[in-house]
């Protein structure tokens, strides 16, 4: 079924570490190689078709190859693709984001989510004049030094949550607290009073399987950070434009001081965005002393795809429909899991969902108890039956606007069949 993919991977392994450009793609014993993708489907080089719930790990809320986004990008390409000068669309997109996100008065465009969180942390430190920050255990904020401590996503999948090559001195100012635990967070703040610039967290954890906040957790986090003069950074690289148009902050009604966006915000092209209050954002160079720069920052293609996607989402508000589709799938699965008496749980929030091999986790340490080996057996069975999930228990599945009713019905059947066959 995967002859050509196997062959390609053999060659790739000698040319790229692990044969890939990003670790989580290195599925054992080999990943499938994609030829093309359209709507809810992805096609491999051996001619197989899969219903895609990996969706490039989050950016494709409209599905693959959306026509409006494609046409907007094509039109933009006619005028050249990178200039090294400002363009009008930066202003339009910045306006749109500040309209949709009331906590954001100003933005800085970067090229990736990693770059955005790196800049957001530097900004928080520059603004407060303090060194330390707190991250949540198992959260993933990209692949830069100071956040590669108990990092989720590929880092956890491949057993390297604390990366080699990051000197202990570089992460001495990175503190950790468990998710969904207000007392532990208060303790860390208490112990490091006066030294903490910020708390960075994924409002919904999407890189250590899917972990949903307890009722009131985020509101408590806002209260504690406010009382202790700690900046609150919401890393909404996944949840922005995903949980609702205005992201997790709109969905849960909690306003952070700084927000990072990415993934959907680039409409399938690389982007990162740091947003927040004017007094904070103005600390960025050149209006302030916190240096941050990029040759491709605010590039016309990413801005066009991102702006077009955000406009479509604003006009069409597909969120009820996305939630309904996800709930249909999830409730079919819950019935199946219940009937088959499997040690499997299902979780979802809006268009994000996850099949857990074990109990639904509430934090990183409970996520680590999930049976990743069985998840991977399940992954391969799904693939044989035409359904593509992200290839790790520590990732989240995404429903898109392009998934139709037949996709969802077929997926429910395939998953039921695969669970029974395990
Ligand atoms: C994907 C992700 C990032 C990193 O974004 P890149 O564009 O891959 O650099 C940061 N934070 C979260 C929460 C993410 O899911």
Coordinates of C-alpha atoms and ligand atoms in Angstrom, one line a residue:
X1 CA 0.0 0.0 0.0
X2 CA 2.9 2.4 0.7
X3 CA 5.7 1.1 -1.6
X4 CA 6.7 4.5 -3.0
X5 CA 6.5 6.2 0.4
X6 CA 8.8 3.5 1.9
X7 CA 11.3 4.0 -0.9
X8 CA 11.3 7.7 -0.6
X9 CA 11.8 7.5 3.2
X10 CA 14.8 5.2 2.8
X11 CA 16.4 7.9 0.6
X12 CA 15.3 10.8 2.8
X13 CA 16.9 9.2 5.9
X14 CA 20.4 9.7 4.5
X15 CA 19.7 13.3 3.6
X16 CA 17.7 14.7 6.5
X17 CA 18.0 13.8 10.2
X18 CA 15.3 11.2 10.8
X19 CA 14.3 11.8 7.1
X20 CA 12.1 14.8 7.9
X21 CA 12.0 18.5 8.3
X22 CA 10.1 18.4 11.6
X23 CA 10.3 15.6 14.2
X24 CA 6.6 14.6 14.6
X25 CA 6.5 13.7 10.9
X26 CA 8.9 10.9 11.4
X27 CA 6.3 8.2 11.9
X28 CA 7.8 4.7 12.6
X29 CA 8.6 2.8 10.5
X30 CA 8.0 5.3 7.8
X31 CA 5.6 8.2 7.0
X32 CA 3.5 8.4 3.9
X33 CA 4.5 11.0 1.4
X34 CA 1.8 13.3 0.2
X35 CA 1.2 14.1 -3.4
X36 CA -1.6 16.5 -3.1
X37 CA -4.6 17.5 -0.9
X38 CA -8.0 19.0 -1.5
X39 CA -10.9 19.8 0.9
X40 CA -11.0 17.2 3.6
X41 CA -8.8 14.7 1.7
X42 CA -5.1 14.1 1.4
X43 CA -3.6 11.8 -1.2
X44 CA -0.3 9.9 -1.0
X45 CA 2.3 9.1 -3.7
X46 CA 1.0 5.5 -3.9
X47 CA -2.5 6.7 -4.9
X48 CA -4.3 6.2 -1.5
X49 CA -6.9 8.7 -0.3
X50 CA -7.4 9.6 3.4
X51 CA -9.9 11.8 5.2
X52 CA -7.5 14.2 7.0
X53 CA -7.8 15.2 10.6
X54 CA -4.2 16.2 11.0
X55 CA -4.9 19.2 8.8
X56 CA -1.2 20.2 8.8
X57 CA -1.5 20.4 12.7
X58 CA -4.1 23.1 12.8
X59 CA -3.8 25.9 10.2
X60 CA -6.3 24.5 7.7
X61 CA -9.7 25.4 9.3
X62 CA -11.1 25.9 5.8
X63 CA -9.7 22.6 4.6
X64 CA -7.0 22.0 1.9
X65 CA -6.8 24.2 -1.1
X66 CA -9.6 26.6 -0.4
X67 CA -10.5 28.3 -3.7
X68 CA -10.9 31.8 -2.3
X69 CA -7.6 31.7 -0.5
X70 CA -5.9 30.2 -3.5
X71 CA -7.3 32.8 -5.9
X72 CA -6.3 35.7 -3.5
X73 CA -2.7 34.3 -3.3
X74 CA -2.5 33.8 -7.1
X75 CA -3.6 37.4 -7.7
X76 CA -1.1 38.7 -5.1
X77 CA 1.7 36.7 -6.8
X78 CA 1.2 38.8 -9.9
X79 CA 2.6 41.8 -8.1
X80 CA 5.7 40.1 -6.8
X81 CA 6.0 38.3 -3.5
X82 CA 8.5 40.0 -1.1
X83 CA 9.7 43.6 -1.1
X84 CA 11.3 44.5 2.1
X85 CA 9.0 47.5 2.4
X86 CA 5.7 48.0 4.2
X87 CA 2.5 47.1 2.4
X88 CA -1.0 48.3 2.8
X89 CA -2.3 44.9 3.6
X90 CA -0.3 44.9 6.9
X91 CA -2.5 47.8 8.1
X92 CA -5.7 46.1 6.9
X93 CA -4.8 42.8 8.6
X94 CA -3.6 44.6 11.8
X95 CA -7.0 46.4 11.9
X96 CA -9.0 43.2 11.4
X97 CA -7.1 41.5 14.3
X98 CA -7.5 44.4 16.6
X99 CA -11.2 44.5 15.8
X100 CA -11.6 40.7 16.5
X101 CA -9.4 40.6 19.6
X102 CA -10.3 43.4 22.0
X103 CA -7.1 42.6 24.1
X104 CA -5.0 43.5 21.1
X105 CA -4.3 47.2 20.2
X106 CA -1.1 46.5 18.2
X107 CA 0.6 43.6 16.4
X108 CA 4.0 42.5 15.3
X109 CA 4.0 40.1 12.4
X110 CA 6.6 37.3 12.5
X111 CA 7.1 34.2 10.3
X112 CA 6.2 31.3 12.6
X113 CA 4.5 30.6 15.9
X114 CA 7.9 29.8 17.5
X115 CA 9.2 33.2 16.5
X116 CA 6.1 34.8 18.0
X117 CA 6.4 33.2 21.4
X118 CA 10.2 33.9 21.5
X119 CA 9.4 37.5 20.8
X120 CA 6.5 37.6 23.2
X121 CA 8.7 36.4 26.1
X122 CA 11.5 38.8 25.2
X123 CA 8.9 41.6 25.1
X124 CA 7.4 40.6 28.5
X125 CA 10.9 40.6 30.0
X126 CA 11.8 43.9 28.4
X127 CA 8.6 45.5 29.5
X128 CA 8.7 44.3 33.1
X129 CA 12.5 44.3 33.6
X130 CA 12.2 40.9 35.1
X131 CA 14.0 37.7 34.1
X132 CA 11.9 34.7 35.0
X133 CA 8.7 33.3 33.3
X134 CA 6.5 30.4 34.1
X135 CA 5.4 27.9 31.5
X136 CA 3.0 25.1 32.0
X137 CA 4.4 21.5 32.0
X138 CA 3.8 19.8 28.7
X139 CA 2.8 23.0 26.8
X140 CA 4.5 23.6 23.5
X141 CA 5.5 27.1 22.4
X142 CA 7.8 26.2 19.5
X143 CA 11.4 25.1 19.3
X144 CA 13.5 27.9 20.9
X145 CA 15.8 27.5 23.8
X146 CA 13.8 28.9 26.8
X147 CA 10.6 26.9 26.2
X148 CA 12.2 23.5 25.5
X149 CA 11.6 22.4 29.1
X150 CA 9.0 19.7 29.5
X151 CA 7.8 20.6 26.0
X152 CA 4.9 18.8 24.4
X153 CA 4.3 17.9 20.7
X154 CA 7.2 16.2 18.9
X155 CA 9.5 16.8 21.9
X156 CA 7.4 14.5 24.0
X157 CA 6.6 12.1 21.2
X158 CA 10.3 11.4 20.6
X159 CA 11.2 11.4 24.3
X160 CA 13.1 14.6 24.4
X161 CA 10.9 17.1 26.3
X162 CA 14.1 18.8 27.6
X163 CA 16.3 19.3 24.6
X164 CA 20.0 18.6 24.4
X165 CA 22.0 21.6 23.4
X166 CA 20.1 24.0 25.7
X167 CA 22.5 25.0 28.5
X168 CA 21.1 24.8 31.9
X169 CA 21.9 28.5 32.3
X170 CA 19.6 29.3 29.4
X171 CA 16.6 27.7 31.1
X172 CA 17.3 28.7 34.7
X173 CA 14.7 31.4 34.4
X174 CA 12.1 29.1 33.0
X175 CA 9.8 28.0 35.8
X176 CA 7.2 25.3 35.5
X177 CA 3.7 24.8 36.9
X178 CA 1.2 22.0 36.2
X179 CA -1.9 22.8 34.2
X180 CA -5.3 23.0 35.8
X181 CA -3.7 23.6 39.2
X182 CA -4.2 27.0 40.7
X183 CA -2.5 26.2 44.0
X184 CA 0.7 25.0 42.4
X185 CA 0.8 28.1 40.2
X186 CA 0.3 30.4 43.2
X187 CA 3.1 28.7 45.0
X188 CA 5.6 29.2 42.1
X189 CA 4.6 32.8 41.9
X190 CA 4.9 33.2 45.7
X191 CA 8.4 31.7 45.8
X192 CA 9.7 33.9 43.0
X193 CA 8.0 37.1 43.8
X194 CA 9.4 40.2 42.1
X195 CA 11.3 38.1 39.5
X196 CA 8.5 36.8 37.2
X197 CA 7.8 38.7 34.0
X198 CA 5.1 36.5 32.6
X199 CA 3.1 33.3 32.6
X200 CA 2.8 31.7 29.1
X201 CA 0.2 29.1 28.5
X202 CA -1.9 27.4 25.8
X203 CA -5.5 28.2 27.1
X204 CA -6.5 24.8 25.8
X205 CA -3.5 22.4 25.7
X206 CA -3.2 21.1 22.1
X207 CA 0.3 19.6 22.2
X208 CA 0.2 17.0 25.0
X209 CA -2.9 15.2 23.6
X210 CA -5.9 17.6 24.1
X211 CA -6.3 18.9 27.6
X212 CA -9.3 21.1 28.4
X213 CA -9.3 23.6 31.2
X214 CA -11.4 23.0 34.3
X215 CA -14.3 25.3 34.8
X216 CA -13.0 28.6 36.0
X217 CA -9.3 27.7 35.8
X218 CA -8.4 30.4 33.2
X219 CA -10.4 33.0 35.2
X220 CA -8.4 32.1 38.3
X221 CA -5.2 32.3 36.4
X222 CA -6.1 35.7 35.2
X223 CA -6.9 36.8 38.7
X224 CA -3.6 35.5 40.3
X225 CA -1.4 36.9 37.5
X226 CA -3.2 40.3 37.8
X227 CA -2.9 40.4 41.6
X228 CA 0.8 39.5 41.4
X229 CA 1.7 41.8 38.6
X230 CA 2.7 39.0 36.2
X231 CA 1.9 39.4 32.5
X232 CA -0.4 36.8 31.1
X233 CA 0.5 35.5 27.7
X234 CA -2.0 33.3 25.9
X235 CA -0.3 31.3 23.2
X236 CA -3.3 31.0 20.9
X237 CA -1.3 29.7 17.9
X238 CA -3.7 26.8 17.8
X239 CA -6.8 28.2 19.5
X240 CA -6.9 31.6 17.8
X241 CA -9.6 31.7 15.1
X242 CA -10.2 28.0 16.1
X243 CA -12.3 27.9 19.3
X244 CA -14.1 30.9 18.1
X245 CA -13.3 33.8 15.8
X246 CA -11.8 35.7 18.8
X247 CA -10.0 32.6 20.0
X248 CA -9.9 31.1 23.5
X249 CA -10.0 34.6 25.1
X250 CA -13.4 35.2 23.5
X251 CA -14.6 31.7 24.2
X252 CA -13.7 31.7 27.9
X253 CA -14.1 35.5 28.4
X254 CA -10.6 35.9 29.8
X255 CA -8.3 38.7 28.5
X256 CA -4.6 38.1 28.4
X257 CA -2.0 40.9 28.3
X258 CA -0.1 39.5 25.3
X259 CA -1.4 37.0 22.7
X260 CA 0.5 35.0 20.2
X261 CA -1.3 33.8 17.0
X262 CA -0.1 31.6 14.1
X263 CA -1.3 28.6 12.2
X264 CA -4.9 29.6 11.0
X265 CA -3.7 33.3 11.1
X266 CA -1.5 32.5 8.1
X267 CA -4.3 30.7 6.1
X268 CA -1.9 27.8 5.5
X269 CA 1.2 29.9 4.9
X270 CA 3.9 30.5 7.6
X271 CA 3.0 33.3 10.0
X272 CA 3.3 34.3 13.7
X273 CA 1.7 37.3 15.3
X274 CA 2.4 38.9 18.7
X275 CA -0.4 41.2 19.9
X276 CA -1.3 43.1 23.0
X277 CA -1.8 46.4 24.6
X278 CA -0.2 49.4 23.0
X279 CA 2.0 50.3 26.0
X280 CA 3.5 46.8 25.9
X281 CA 3.8 46.3 22.1
X282 CA 5.5 49.7 21.8
X283 CA 8.5 48.3 23.6
X284 CA 9.3 46.5 20.4
X285 CA 12.0 48.0 18.2
X286 CA 12.1 50.5 16.6
X287 CA 9.6 52.3 18.9
X288 CA 11.1 50.6 22.0
X289 CA 14.3 48.8 23.1
X290 CA 13.2 45.1 22.6
X291 CA 14.8 44.0 19.4
X292 CA 12.9 41.8 17.0
X293 CA 13.2 41.6 13.2
X294 CA 12.7 39.4 10.1
X295 CA 13.4 39.5 6.4
X296 CA 10.1 37.7 5.6
X297 CA 8.0 39.2 8.4
X298 CA 4.7 40.5 7.2
X299 CA 5.4 39.0 3.8
X300 CA 2.6 39.6 1.2
X301 CA 1.7 36.0 0.6
X302 CA 1.2 34.9 4.2
X303 CA -0.7 38.1 4.9
X304 CA -2.9 37.6 1.9
X305 CA -3.7 34.0 2.8
X306 CA -4.2 34.8 6.5
X307 CA -6.3 37.9 5.9
X308 CA -8.5 36.1 3.3
X309 CA -9.0 33.2 5.8
X310 CA -9.8 35.6 8.7
X311 CA -12.3 37.5 6.5
X312 CA -14.0 34.3 5.4
X313 CA -14.3 33.2 9.0
X314 CA -15.6 36.6 10.0
X315 CA -18.3 36.6 7.3
X316 CA -19.3 32.9 7.4
X317 CA -18.9 32.2 11.1
X318 CA -18.7 28.4 10.6
X319 CA -18.2 27.7 14.3
X320 CA -21.6 26.3 15.1
X321 CA -21.4 24.0 12.1
X322 CA -17.8 22.9 13.0
X323 CA -18.9 22.1 16.6
X324 CA -21.9 20.2 15.4
X325 CA -19.8 18.0 13.1
X326 CA -17.3 17.4 15.8
X327 CA -20.0 16.5 18.3
X328 CA -21.6 14.1 15.9
X329 CA -18.4 12.2 15.5
X330 CA -17.5 12.4 19.1
X331 CA -20.8 11.1 20.4
X332 CA -20.8 8.2 17.9
X333 CA -17.3 7.3 19.3
X334 CA -18.3 7.6 22.9
X335 CA -21.2 5.1 22.3
X336 CA -18.8 2.8 20.6
X337 CA -16.1 3.0 23.3
X338 CA -18.7 2.5 26.0
X339 CA -20.2 -0.6 24.3
X340 CA -16.8 -2.2 23.6
X341 CA -15.6 -1.5 27.1
X342 CA -12.3 -0.3 25.9
X343 CA -9.8 1.6 28.0
X344 CA -10.2 4.6 25.6
X345 CA -11.7 8.0 26.2
X346 CA -12.8 10.7 23.8
X347 CA -12.5 14.5 24.4
X348 CA -13.4 17.5 22.3
X349 CA -13.8 21.2 22.5
X350 CA -15.4 23.0 19.4
X351 CA -13.5 21.6 16.4
X352 CA -10.6 20.0 18.3
X353 CA -10.9 16.4 19.4
X354 CA -8.7 13.6 20.7
X355 CA -8.9 9.8 21.2
X356 CA -7.1 9.0 24.4
X357 CA -5.7 5.5 25.1
X358 CA -6.4 5.7 28.8
X359 CA -8.2 8.2 31.0
X360 CA -8.9 11.7 29.8
X361 CA -5.9 13.7 31.1
X362 CA -6.1 17.0 33.1
X363 CA -2.4 17.8 32.9
X364 CA 1.0 16.7 31.5
X365 CA 1.7 14.0 34.1
X366 CA -1.7 12.3 33.5
X367 CA -1.1 12.7 29.7
X368 CA 2.2 10.8 30.0
X369 CA 0.2 7.8 31.4
X370 CA -1.6 7.4 28.1
X371 CA -0.7 4.3 26.0
X372 CA 1.2 5.9 23.1
X373 CA 2.1 2.5 21.7
X374 CA -1.5 1.4 21.4
X375 CA -2.3 4.8 19.9
X376 CA 0.2 4.1 17.1
X377 CA -1.3 0.7 16.4
X378 CA -4.6 2.5 16.1
X379 CA -3.0 5.2 13.9
X380 CA -1.9 2.5 11.4
X381 CA -5.2 0.8 11.4
X382 CA -7.0 4.1 10.7
X383 CA -4.6 4.8 7.8
X384 CA -5.2 1.4 6.3
X385 CA -8.9 2.3 6.3
X386 CA -8.5 5.7 4.8
X387 CA -8.4 8.0 7.8
X388 CA -5.4 10.1 8.7
X389 CA -4.9 11.2 12.3
X390 CA -1.8 13.1 13.5
X391 CA 0.7 10.4 14.2
X392 CA 1.1 10.8 17.9
X393 CA -1.0 10.5 21.1
X394 CA 0.4 13.9 22.0
X395 CA -1.3 15.8 19.1
X396 CA -4.9 16.9 18.5
X397 CA -7.3 16.2 15.7
X398 CA -8.9 19.0 13.8
X399 CA -12.3 19.2 12.0
X400 CA -12.4 21.6 9.1
X401 CA -15.1 23.5 7.2
X402 CA -14.4 21.1 4.3
X403 CA -15.3 17.9 6.1
X404 CA -18.7 16.8 4.9
X405 CA -21.4 14.7 6.5
X406 CA -20.2 11.6 4.6
X407 CA -16.7 12.1 5.9
X408 CA -17.9 12.2 9.4
X409 CA -20.1 9.1 9.0
X410 CA -17.3 7.2 7.3
X411 CA -14.8 8.2 10.0
X412 CA -17.1 7.1 12.8
X413 CA -17.4 3.7 11.2
X414 CA -13.7 3.4 10.5
X415 CA -12.8 4.4 14.1
X416 CA -15.3 1.9 15.6
X417 CA -14.0 -0.9 13.4
X418 CA -10.3 -0.1 14.2
X419 CA -11.0 0.2 18.0
X420 CA -12.7 -3.2 17.9
X421 CA -9.8 -4.7 15.9
X422 CA -7.1 -3.6 18.4
Ligands
LIG1 C1 2.5 25.1 16.5 C2 2.6 25.8 17.8 C3 3.6 26.8 18.0 C4 4.8 26.9 17.0 O1 4.4 27.5 15.8 P1 5.3 27.2 14.5 O2 4.6 28.0 13.4 O3 5.3 25.7 14.3 O4 6.6 27.7 14.8 C5 3.6 27.5 19.1 N1 2.7 27.4 20.0 C6 1.7 26.5 19.9 C7 0.6 26.4 21.0 C8 1.6 25.7 18.8 O5 0.7 24.8 18.7

